[in-house]
PDB file of C-alpha atoms in Angstrom:
ATOM      1  CA  MET A   1     -11.457  -6.588 -15.421  1.00  0.00           C
ATOM      2  CA  THR A   2     -13.884  -9.298 -14.749  1.00  0.00           C
ATOM      3  CA  VAL A   3     -13.880 -10.157 -10.891  1.00  0.00           C
ATOM      4  CA  PRO A   4     -15.031 -13.721 -10.117  1.00  0.00           C
ATOM      5  CA  THR A   5     -17.515 -14.204  -7.403  1.00  0.00           C
ATOM      6  CA  THR A   6     -16.119 -16.034  -4.394  1.00  0.00           C
ATOM      7  CA  ALA A   7     -18.615 -18.410  -2.943  1.00  0.00           C
ATOM      8  CA  ARG A   8     -19.643 -18.061   0.457  1.00  0.00           C
ATOM      9  CA  PRO A   9     -21.324 -20.266   3.058  1.00  0.00           C
ATOM     10  CA  PRO A  10     -25.077 -19.301   3.732  1.00  0.00           C
ATOM     11  CA  ARG A  11     -25.785 -16.719   6.538  1.00  0.00           C
ATOM     12  CA  GLU A  12     -27.132 -18.103   9.569  1.00  0.00           C
ATOM     13  CA  ALA A  13     -28.669 -16.546  12.507  1.00  0.00           C
ATOM     14  CA  PRO A  14     -25.680 -15.591  15.159  1.00  0.00           C
ATOM     15  CA  ARG A  15     -24.725 -18.662  17.009  1.00  0.00           C
ATOM     16  CA  LEU A  16     -24.124 -18.477  20.840  1.00  0.00           C
ATOM     17  CA  ASN A  17     -20.732 -19.773  21.656  1.00  0.00           C
ATOM     18  CA  ARG A  18     -18.688 -20.618  24.696  1.00  0.00           C
ATOM     19  CA  GLY A  19     -15.060 -20.263  24.877  1.00  0.00           C
ATOM     20  CA  ARG A  20     -12.459 -20.679  27.575  1.00  0.00           C
ATOM     21  CA  VAL A  21      -9.348 -18.889  27.883  1.00  0.00           C
ATOM     22  CA  LEU A  22      -6.203 -21.022  27.246  1.00  0.00           C
ATOM     23  CA  ARG A  23      -3.729 -18.286  27.365  1.00  0.00           C
ATOM     24  CA  THR A  24      -3.090 -14.501  26.911  1.00  0.00           C
ATOM     25  CA  GLU A  25      -0.084 -12.620  25.605  1.00  0.00           C
ATOM     26  CA  ARG A  26       0.965  -9.074  25.606  1.00  0.00           C
ATOM     27  CA  LEU A  27       1.817  -8.164  22.057  1.00  0.00           C
ATOM     28  CA  THR A  28       2.569  -4.361  22.574  1.00  0.00           C
ATOM     29  CA  PRO A  29       2.067  -1.975  25.481  1.00  0.00           C
ATOM     30  CA  HIS A  30      -1.603  -1.512  24.402  1.00  0.00           C
ATOM     31  CA  MET A  31      -2.608  -4.893  22.781  1.00  0.00           C
ATOM     32  CA  ILE A  32      -3.308  -8.166  24.487  1.00  0.00           C
ATOM     33  CA  ARG A  33      -4.002 -11.482  22.602  1.00  0.00           C
ATOM     34  CA  VAL A  34      -6.406 -13.766  24.186  1.00  0.00           C
ATOM     35  CA  VAL A  35      -6.394 -17.469  22.961  1.00  0.00           C
ATOM     36  CA  LEU A  36      -9.816 -19.391  23.319  1.00  0.00           C
ATOM     37  CA  GLY A  37     -10.424 -22.929  23.195  1.00  0.00           C
ATOM     38  CA  GLY A  38     -13.612 -25.177  23.808  1.00  0.00           C
ATOM     39  CA  ASP A  39     -16.604 -26.142  21.684  1.00  0.00           C
ATOM     40  CA  GLY A  40     -17.713 -22.745  20.460  1.00  0.00           C
ATOM     41  CA  PRO A  41     -14.806 -21.738  18.415  1.00  0.00           C
ATOM     42  CA  ARG A  42     -15.076 -24.883  16.110  1.00  0.00           C
ATOM     43  CA  TRP A  43     -17.584 -23.116  13.911  1.00  0.00           C
ATOM     44  CA  PHE A  44     -15.114 -20.888  12.586  1.00  0.00           C
ATOM     45  CA  ALA A  45     -13.636 -23.598  10.173  1.00  0.00           C
ATOM     46  CA  ALA A  46     -16.274 -22.946   7.790  1.00  0.00           C
ATOM     47  CA  ARG A  47     -15.782 -19.377   6.894  1.00  0.00           C
ATOM     48  CA  PRO A  48     -13.324 -17.834   4.369  1.00  0.00           C
ATOM     49  CA  ASP A  49     -13.507 -14.271   5.479  1.00  0.00           C
ATOM     50  CA  THR A  50     -10.461 -12.633   6.606  1.00  0.00           C
ATOM     51  CA  ASP A  51     -12.573  -9.942   8.585  1.00  0.00           C
ATOM     52  CA  GLN A  52     -14.507 -12.604  10.706  1.00  0.00           C
ATOM     53  CA  TYR A  53     -15.960 -10.807  13.685  1.00  0.00           C
ATOM     54  CA  VAL A  54     -17.702 -11.906  16.821  1.00  0.00           C
ATOM     55  CA  LYS A  55     -19.989 -10.028  19.358  1.00  0.00           C
ATOM     56  CA  LEU A  56     -18.645 -10.654  22.993  1.00  0.00           C
ATOM     57  CA  LEU A  57     -21.179 -10.884  25.408  1.00  0.00           C
ATOM     58  CA  PHE A  58     -20.490  -9.382  28.886  1.00  0.00           C
ATOM     59  CA  PRO A  59     -23.470 -10.393  31.391  1.00  0.00           C
ATOM     60  CA  VAL A  60     -24.856  -7.498  33.654  1.00  0.00           C
ATOM     61  CA  GLU A  61     -24.365  -8.175  37.362  1.00  0.00           C
ATOM     62  CA  GLY A  62     -27.274  -9.344  39.073  1.00  0.00           C
ATOM     63  CA  ALA A  63     -29.431 -10.305  35.917  1.00  0.00           C
ATOM     64  CA  ALA A  64     -31.331 -13.629  36.055  1.00  0.00           C
ATOM     65  CA  TYR A  65     -30.047 -15.500  32.697  1.00  0.00           C
ATOM     66  CA  PRO A  66     -31.463 -18.590  31.737  1.00  0.00           C
ATOM     67  CA  GLU A  67     -28.967 -21.672  32.037  1.00  0.00           C
ATOM     68  CA  SER A  68     -28.704 -21.960  28.308  1.00  0.00           C
ATOM     69  CA  PHE A  69     -28.043 -18.247  28.096  1.00  0.00           C
ATOM     70  CA  ASP A  70     -30.360 -18.373  25.048  1.00  0.00           C
ATOM     71  CA  MET A  71     -30.215 -14.859  23.542  1.00  0.00           C
ATOM     72  CA  ALA A  72     -33.732 -15.137  22.303  1.00  0.00           C
ATOM     73  CA  ALA A  73     -35.192 -15.976  25.568  1.00  0.00           C
ATOM     74  CA  VAL A  74     -32.966 -13.126  27.176  1.00  0.00           C
ATOM     75  CA  ARG A  75     -34.435 -10.614  24.817  1.00  0.00           C
ATOM     76  CA  ARG A  76     -37.793 -11.665  25.402  1.00  0.00           C
ATOM     77  CA  ASP A  77     -37.831 -12.101  29.191  1.00  0.00           C
ATOM     78  CA  LEU A  78     -35.697  -9.574  30.409  1.00  0.00           C
ATOM     79  CA  PRO A  79     -35.693  -5.728  30.290  1.00  0.00           C
ATOM     80  CA  ARG A  80     -33.257  -4.316  27.829  1.00  0.00           C
ATOM     81  CA  ASP A  81     -31.063  -2.930  30.667  1.00  0.00           C
ATOM     82  CA  GLN A  82     -30.264  -6.419  31.728  1.00  0.00           C
ATOM     83  CA  TRP A  83     -29.513  -7.624  28.388  1.00  0.00           C
ATOM     84  CA  PRO A  84     -25.614  -8.593  28.005  1.00  0.00           C
ATOM     85  CA  ARG A  85     -23.447  -5.636  26.951  1.00  0.00           C
ATOM     86  CA  THR A  86     -21.821  -6.527  23.585  1.00  0.00           C
ATOM     87  CA  ARG A  87     -18.609  -5.563  22.066  1.00  0.00           C
ATOM     88  CA  THR A  88     -17.490  -6.483  18.476  1.00  0.00           C
ATOM     89  CA  TYR A  89     -14.038  -7.703  17.938  1.00  0.00           C
ATOM     90  CA  THR A  90     -12.400  -8.864  14.808  1.00  0.00           C
ATOM     91  CA  VAL A  91     -10.893 -12.567  14.946  1.00  0.00           C
ATOM     92  CA  ARG A  92      -7.163 -12.299  14.514  1.00  0.00           C
ATOM     93  CA  SER A  93      -6.651 -16.010  13.699  1.00  0.00           C
ATOM     94  CA  TRP A  94      -8.189 -19.467  13.902  1.00  0.00           C
ATOM     95  CA  ASP A  95      -6.085 -22.629  14.096  1.00  0.00           C
ATOM     96  CA  PRO A  96      -8.705 -25.496  13.159  1.00  0.00           C
ATOM     97  CA  ALA A  97      -5.864 -28.251  13.997  1.00  0.00           C
ATOM     98  CA  ALA A  98      -5.635 -26.953  17.610  1.00  0.00           C
ATOM     99  CA  ALA A  99      -9.346 -25.534  17.822  1.00  0.00           C
ATOM    100  CA  GLU A 100      -7.813 -22.259  19.027  1.00  0.00           C
ATOM    101  CA  LEU A 101      -9.182 -18.829  18.277  1.00  0.00           C
ATOM    102  CA  SER A 102      -7.217 -15.696  18.808  1.00  0.00           C
ATOM    103  CA  ILE A 103      -8.837 -12.285  19.566  1.00  0.00           C
ATOM    104  CA  ASP A 104      -6.518  -9.108  19.902  1.00  0.00           C
ATOM    105  CA  PHE A 105      -7.780  -6.407  22.216  1.00  0.00           C
ATOM    106  CA  VAL A 106      -6.568  -2.733  22.545  1.00  0.00           C
ATOM    107  CA  VAL A 107      -6.122  -2.030  26.125  1.00  0.00           C
ATOM    108  CA  HIS A 108      -6.024   1.496  27.822  1.00  0.00           C
ATOM    109  CA  GLY A 109      -5.947   0.820  31.469  1.00  0.00           C
ATOM    110  CA  ASP A 110      -9.331   0.566  32.918  1.00  0.00           C
ATOM    111  CA  GLN A 111     -11.047   2.429  30.027  1.00  0.00           C
ATOM    112  CA  GLY A 112     -13.825   0.477  28.431  1.00  0.00           C
ATOM    113  CA  LEU A 113     -15.501  -2.976  28.989  1.00  0.00           C
ATOM    114  CA  ALA A 114     -13.607  -5.786  26.788  1.00  0.00           C
ATOM    115  CA  GLY A 115      -9.974  -4.258  27.292  1.00  0.00           C
ATOM    116  CA  PRO A 116      -9.959  -4.474  31.221  1.00  0.00           C
ATOM    117  CA  TRP A 117     -11.553  -7.863  30.835  1.00  0.00           C
ATOM    118  CA  ALA A 118      -8.753  -9.231  28.556  1.00  0.00           C
ATOM    119  CA  ALA A 119      -6.157  -7.657  30.726  1.00  0.00           C
ATOM    120  CA  ALA A 120      -7.498  -9.654  33.783  1.00  0.00           C
ATOM    121  CA  ALA A 121      -8.249 -12.698  31.870  1.00  0.00           C
ATOM    122  CA  ARG A 122      -6.695 -16.014  33.219  1.00  0.00           C
ATOM    123  CA  PRO A 123      -6.872 -19.727  31.851  1.00  0.00           C
ATOM    124  CA  GLY A 124     -10.064 -21.061  32.580  1.00  0.00           C
ATOM    125  CA  ASP A 125     -12.043 -17.936  32.187  1.00  0.00           C
ATOM    126  CA  GLU A 126     -15.249 -18.421  30.137  1.00  0.00           C
ATOM    127  CA  LEU A 127     -16.136 -15.841  27.357  1.00  0.00           C
ATOM    128  CA  LEU A 128     -19.662 -15.914  25.696  1.00  0.00           C
ATOM    129  CA  PHE A 129     -19.935 -14.575  21.971  1.00  0.00           C
ATOM    130  CA  LEU A 130     -22.345 -14.550  19.314  1.00  0.00           C
ATOM    131  CA  GLY A 131     -20.871 -15.291  15.592  1.00  0.00           C
ATOM    132  CA  PRO A 132     -18.925 -15.518  13.522  1.00  0.00           C
ATOM    133  CA  GLY A 133     -19.858 -12.915  10.957  1.00  0.00           C
ATOM    134  CA  GLY A 134     -17.907 -11.193   8.176  1.00  0.00           C
ATOM    135  CA  GLY A 135     -17.867 -10.180   4.402  1.00  0.00           C
ATOM    136  CA  TYR A 136     -14.337  -9.537   3.203  1.00  0.00           C
ATOM    137  CA  ALA A 137     -11.495 -11.906   1.703  1.00  0.00           C
ATOM    138  CA  PRO A 138      -8.722 -10.868  -0.563  1.00  0.00           C
ATOM    139  CA  ASP A 139      -9.758 -11.579  -4.402  1.00  0.00           C
ATOM    140  CA  PRO A 140      -6.678 -13.175  -5.814  1.00  0.00           C
ATOM    141  CA  ALA A 141      -7.780 -11.552  -9.249  1.00  0.00           C
ATOM    142  CA  ALA A 142      -7.212  -8.121  -7.999  1.00  0.00           C
ATOM    143  CA  ASP A 143      -4.666  -6.124  -9.617  1.00  0.00           C
ATOM    144  CA  TRP A 144      -3.596  -5.185  -6.007  1.00  0.00           C
ATOM    145  CA  HIS A 145      -4.713  -4.652  -2.652  1.00  0.00           C
ATOM    146  CA  LEU A 146      -5.215  -1.668  -0.520  1.00  0.00           C
ATOM    147  CA  LEU A 147      -5.561  -2.140   3.360  1.00  0.00           C
ATOM    148  CA  ALA A 148      -5.786   0.794   5.817  1.00  0.00           C
ATOM    149  CA  GLY A 149      -7.099   1.118   9.284  1.00  0.00           C
ATOM    150  CA  ASP A 150      -6.221   1.909  12.958  1.00  0.00           C
ATOM    151  CA  GLU A 151      -5.202  -0.508  15.542  1.00  0.00           C
ATOM    152  CA  SER A 152      -8.834  -1.773  15.875  1.00  0.00           C
ATOM    153  CA  ALA A 153      -8.476  -3.026  12.309  1.00  0.00           C
ATOM    154  CA  LEU A 154      -5.013  -4.513  12.719  1.00  0.00           C
ATOM    155  CA  PRO A 155      -6.294  -7.964  13.487  1.00  0.00           C
ATOM    156  CA  ALA A 156      -8.253  -8.009  10.252  1.00  0.00           C
ATOM    157  CA  ILE A 157      -5.575  -6.382   8.184  1.00  0.00           C
ATOM    158  CA  ALA A 158      -2.980  -8.833   9.591  1.00  0.00           C
ATOM    159  CA  ALA A 159      -5.493 -11.786   8.802  1.00  0.00           C
ATOM    160  CA  ALA A 160      -5.760 -10.577   5.212  1.00  0.00           C
ATOM    161  CA  LEU A 161      -2.186 -10.200   4.659  1.00  0.00           C
ATOM    162  CA  ALA A 162      -1.524 -13.753   5.856  1.00  0.00           C
ATOM    163  CA  ALA A 163      -4.076 -15.130   3.611  1.00  0.00           C
ATOM    164  CA  MET A 164      -2.936 -13.562   0.434  1.00  0.00           C
ATOM    165  CA  PRO A 165      -0.910 -15.527  -2.313  1.00  0.00           C
ATOM    166  CA  PRO A 166       2.984 -15.060  -2.292  1.00  0.00           C
ATOM    167  CA  THR A 167       2.792 -12.918  -5.526  1.00  0.00           C
ATOM    168  CA  ALA A 168       0.131 -10.418  -4.295  1.00  0.00           C
ATOM    169  CA  VAL A 169       0.866  -6.600  -4.627  1.00  0.00           C
ATOM    170  CA  VAL A 170      -0.279  -4.994  -1.409  1.00  0.00           C
ATOM    171  CA  LEU A 171      -0.148  -1.466  -0.096  1.00  0.00           C
ATOM    172  CA  ALA A 172      -1.100  -1.426   3.666  1.00  0.00           C
ATOM    173  CA  PHE A 173      -1.477   1.240   5.964  1.00  0.00           C
ATOM    174  CA  VAL A 174      -1.848   1.162   9.889  1.00  0.00           C
ATOM    175  CA  GLU A 175      -1.960   3.789  12.305  1.00  0.00           C
ATOM    176  CA  GLY A 176      -0.916   3.385  16.023  1.00  0.00           C
ATOM    177  CA  ALA A 177      -0.167   5.367  19.003  1.00  0.00           C
ATOM    178  CA  GLY A 178       3.563   5.171  18.460  1.00  0.00           C
ATOM    179  CA  PRO A 179       6.413   2.915  17.281  1.00  0.00           C
ATOM    180  CA  VAL A 180       6.046   0.501  20.166  1.00  0.00           C
ATOM    181  CA  GLU A 181       2.690  -0.410  18.834  1.00  0.00           C
ATOM    182  CA  GLU A 182       4.052  -1.713  15.664  1.00  0.00           C
ATOM    183  CA  GLN A 183       3.936  -5.602  15.306  1.00  0.00           C
ATOM    184  CA  LYS A 184       5.739  -7.767  12.862  1.00  0.00           C
ATOM    185  CA  LEU A 185       3.275  -9.164  10.224  1.00  0.00           C
ATOM    186  CA  ALA A 186       3.343 -12.287   8.035  1.00  0.00           C
ATOM    187  CA  ALA A 187       2.807 -10.777   4.410  1.00  0.00           C
ATOM    188  CA  PRO A 188       3.666 -11.537   0.854  1.00  0.00           C
ATOM    189  CA  ALA A 189       6.960 -10.666  -0.290  1.00  0.00           C
ATOM    190  CA  GLY A 190       5.540  -7.772  -2.497  1.00  0.00           C
ATOM    191  CA  ALA A 191       3.654  -6.307   0.568  1.00  0.00           C
ATOM    192  CA  ASP A 192       4.576  -2.710   1.517  1.00  0.00           C
ATOM    193  CA  ILE A 193       3.280  -2.112   4.996  1.00  0.00           C
ATOM    194  CA  ARG A 194       3.519   1.502   6.241  1.00  0.00           C
ATOM    195  CA  TRP A 195       2.983   2.565   9.831  1.00  0.00           C
ATOM    196  CA  SER A 196       1.685   5.752  10.904  1.00  0.00           C
ATOM    197  CA  HIS A 197       2.074   7.173  14.516  1.00  0.00           C
ATOM    198  CA  ARG A 198      -0.433   9.733  15.834  1.00  0.00           C
ATOM    199  CA  GLY A 199       1.510  10.466  19.052  1.00  0.00           C
ATOM    200  CA  SER A 200      -0.375  13.367  20.715  1.00  0.00           C
ATOM    201  CA  GLY A 201      -2.466  14.224  17.328  1.00  0.00           C
ATOM    202  CA  ARG A 202      -5.859  13.470  16.539  1.00  0.00           C
ATOM    203  CA  HIS A 203      -6.849  10.092  16.045  1.00  0.00           C
ATOM    204  CA  GLY A 204      -6.655   9.204  12.246  1.00  0.00           C
ATOM    205  CA  ASP A 205      -5.019  12.227  11.005  1.00  0.00           C
ATOM    206  CA  ALA A 206      -1.902  10.581  10.464  1.00  0.00           C
ATOM    207  CA  LEU A 207      -3.651   7.578   8.545  1.00  0.00           C
ATOM    208  CA  VAL A 208      -5.599   9.760   6.255  1.00  0.00           C
ATOM    209  CA  ALA A 209      -2.350  11.821   5.393  1.00  0.00           C
ATOM    210  CA  ALA A 210      -0.241   8.706   4.696  1.00  0.00           C
ATOM    211  CA  VAL A 211      -3.045   7.451   2.366  1.00  0.00           C
ATOM    212  CA  THR A 212      -3.792  10.384   0.613  1.00  0.00           C
ATOM    213  CA  GLY A 213      -0.304  11.187   0.091  1.00  0.00           C
ATOM    214  CA  ALA A 214       0.758   8.096  -1.230  1.00  0.00           C
ATOM    215  CA  ALA A 215       1.564   6.831  -5.009  1.00  0.00           C
ATOM    216  CA  PHE A 216      -0.668   3.947  -5.822  1.00  0.00           C
ATOM    217  CA  PRO A 217       0.478   1.072  -7.998  1.00  0.00           C
ATOM    218  CA  PRO A 218      -1.293   0.881 -11.364  1.00  0.00           C
ATOM    219  CA  GLY A 219      -4.402  -0.810 -11.935  1.00  0.00           C
ATOM    220  CA  THR A 220      -7.524  -0.857  -9.843  1.00  0.00           C
ATOM    221  CA  PRO A 221      -7.347  -2.050  -6.026  1.00  0.00           C
ATOM    222  CA  GLN A 222      -9.481  -4.163  -3.895  1.00  0.00           C
ATOM    223  CA  GLY A 223      -9.627  -1.939  -0.720  1.00  0.00           C
ATOM    224  CA  PHE A 224     -10.247  -2.852   2.995  1.00  0.00           C
ATOM    225  CA  VAL A 225     -10.608   0.332   4.991  1.00  0.00           C
ATOM    226  CA  HIS A 226     -11.994   0.114   8.443  1.00  0.00           C
ATOM    227  CA  GLY A 227     -11.347   1.825  11.828  1.00  0.00           C
ATOM    228  CA  GLU A 228     -12.682   4.877  13.485  1.00  0.00           C
ATOM    229  CA  ALA A 229     -15.795   6.329  11.653  1.00  0.00           C
ATOM    230  CA  HIS A 230     -14.284   9.771  10.756  1.00  0.00           C
ATOM    231  CA  LEU A 231     -11.180   8.427   9.439  1.00  0.00           C
ATOM    232  CA  VAL A 232     -12.934   6.076   7.388  1.00  0.00           C
ATOM    233  CA  LYS A 233     -15.323   8.663   5.963  1.00  0.00           C
ATOM    234  CA  GLU A 234     -12.425  10.917   4.963  1.00  0.00           C
ATOM    235  CA  LEU A 235     -10.732   7.782   3.331  1.00  0.00           C
ATOM    236  CA  ARG A 236     -13.857   6.804   1.507  1.00  0.00           C
ATOM    237  CA  ARG A 237     -14.195  10.204   0.036  1.00  0.00           C
ATOM    238  CA  HIS A 238     -10.764  10.123  -1.077  1.00  0.00           C
ATOM    239  CA  LEU A 239     -10.868   6.700  -2.553  1.00  0.00           C
ATOM    240  CA  ARG A 240     -14.164   7.229  -4.303  1.00  0.00           C
ATOM    241  CA  HIS A 241     -13.856  10.600  -5.892  1.00  0.00           C
ATOM    242  CA  ASP A 242      -9.960  11.495  -6.033  1.00  0.00           C
ATOM    243  CA  ARG A 243      -8.884   7.763  -6.935  1.00  0.00           C
ATOM    244  CA  LEU A 244     -12.076   6.611  -8.628  1.00  0.00           C
ATOM    245  CA  VAL A 245     -11.957   3.247  -6.927  1.00  0.00           C
ATOM    246  CA  PRO A 246     -15.359   1.624  -7.760  1.00  0.00           C
ATOM    247  CA  ARG A 247     -17.713   1.176  -4.882  1.00  0.00           C
ATOM    248  CA  GLU A 248     -17.960  -2.359  -5.370  1.00  0.00           C
ATOM    249  CA  ARG A 249     -14.204  -2.829  -5.009  1.00  0.00           C
ATOM    250  CA  LEU A 250     -14.261  -1.435  -1.530  1.00  0.00           C
ATOM    251  CA  SER A 251     -15.013  -2.991   2.089  1.00  0.00           C
ATOM    252  CA  ILE A 252     -15.341   0.081   4.089  1.00  0.00           C
ATOM    253  CA  SER A 253     -16.943   0.874   7.453  1.00  0.00           C
ATOM    254  CA  GLY A 254     -16.512   2.354  10.801  1.00  0.00           C
ATOM    255  CA  TYR A 255     -15.666  -0.140  13.473  1.00  0.00           C
ATOM    256  CA  TRP A 256     -16.233   2.335  16.237  1.00  0.00           C
ATOM    257  CA  ARG A 257     -16.706   6.448  16.379  1.00  0.00           C
ATOM    258  CA  ARG A 258     -15.085   8.864  18.848  1.00  0.00           C
ATOM    259  CA  GLY A 259     -17.292   9.810  21.493  1.00  0.00           C
ATOM    260  CA  SER A 260     -19.591   6.841  21.445  1.00  0.00           C
ATOM    261  CA  ASP A 261     -19.450   3.547  23.144  1.00  0.00           C
ATOM    262  CA  GLU A 262     -20.489   0.338  21.100  1.00  0.00           C
ATOM    263  CA  ASP A 263     -23.861   0.320  22.354  1.00  0.00           C
ATOM    264  CA  GLY A 264     -24.408   3.962  21.130  1.00  0.00           C
ATOM    265  CA  TRP A 265     -22.452   3.571  18.068  1.00  0.00           C
ATOM    266  CA  GLN A 266     -24.342   0.501  16.753  1.00  0.00           C
ATOM    267  CA  ALA A 267     -27.598   2.065  17.189  1.00  0.00           C
ATOM    268  CA  GLY A 268     -26.678   4.646  14.677  1.00  0.00           C
ATOM    269  CA  LYS A 269     -24.007   3.035  12.698  1.00  0.00           C
ATOM    270  CA  ALA A 270     -26.303   1.766   9.628  1.00  0.00           C
ATOM    271  CA  GLU A 271     -27.874   5.408   9.261  1.00  0.00           C
ATOM    272  CA  TRP A 272     -24.399   7.197   9.683  1.00  0.00           C
ATOM    273  CA  ASN A 273     -23.002   4.882   6.770  1.00  0.00           C
ATOM    274  CA  ARG A 274     -26.114   5.674   4.675  1.00  0.00           C
ATOM    275  CA  GLN A 275     -25.889   9.294   5.093  1.00  0.00           C
ATOM    276  CA  VAL A 276     -22.148   9.543   4.308  1.00  0.00           C
ATOM    277  CA  GLU A 277     -22.734   7.636   1.149  1.00  0.00           C
ATOM    278  CA  ARG A 278     -25.541   9.882   0.154  1.00  0.00           C
ATOM    279  CA  GLU A 279     -23.535  12.987   0.805  1.00  0.00           C
ATOM    280  CA  GLN A 280     -20.354  11.646  -0.900  1.00  0.00           C
ATOM    281  CA  GLU A 281     -22.123  10.300  -3.876  1.00  0.00           C
ATOM    282  CA  ALA A 282     -24.140  13.310  -4.201  1.00  0.00           C
ATOM    283  CA  ALA A 283     -21.246  15.575  -4.140  1.00  0.00           C
ATOM    284  CA  ALA A 284     -19.482  13.227  -6.996  1.00  0.00           C
ATOM    285  CA  ASP A 285     -22.469  13.747  -9.174  1.00  0.00           C
ATOM    286  CA  ASP A 286     -22.491  17.348  -8.945  1.00  0.00           C
ATOM    287  CA  GLY A 287     -18.585  17.408  -9.630  1.00  0.00           C
ATOM    288  CA  ARG A 288     -19.097  15.304 -12.620  1.00  0.00           C
ATOM    289  CA  ALA A 289     -22.063  17.507 -13.828  1.00  0.00           C
ATOM    290  CA  THR A 290     -20.028  20.502 -13.643  1.00  0.00           C
ATOM    291  CA  ALA A 291     -16.748  19.092 -15.083  1.00  0.00           C
TER     292      ALA A 291
END
């Protein structure tokens, strides 16, 4: 199958944006939606990606930031321990008519940085962020679409489902803590959305079992697989070497990693992904050589 190239706007340096909280909504016991307005979100109108992401900036208390909050100046003039803490979040939706940007936050009490901020957010609160970035959009020429991830990938999965043509064939897998975390998602009529619940089990095990045990539609899928790094590693191996999905048809990466905060994960993420790919591709080559 010949896959047409999707035109994308040229990449730009990360842009500093200022958004103001318009409202919040509790979607499930552990997910809160924050809707932002202001001048910053207007930049999202030009991007076609359904996995658009932003890097939220949380200033360090006591740090003397320039009034413009110029990140180049911050990194040049301040010691690293005074740089704002960053947390990467996928955009749930962008409404250009209302100039509203929605971001969904997974919240577990006082754990973490961004989740507690979202739980306490009130209209008028300011949020600084860099972006947008992104790299995936549903290909209308794909035979079918495979979407898989935990709750951290749910906003991107939901955005992808909403952007697909009505006739798209979709198999989507989402893992959450339990049935109360399920959400009603806008999707094509032919979409098969399967929820997995981990309960007290290890994060990712239920999702991996659901994907590896599923019967796939015929043809070659375009795949989007994101979430916790270990579950993504397992699904990458399965899709590449058991299902023989070509690398170029997969958008696959770990959003986060068990046991690491974002600062630690981002520092080693690129090397982790390269090492996983080297190991898995070498294993596949060995398997083909001995077959």
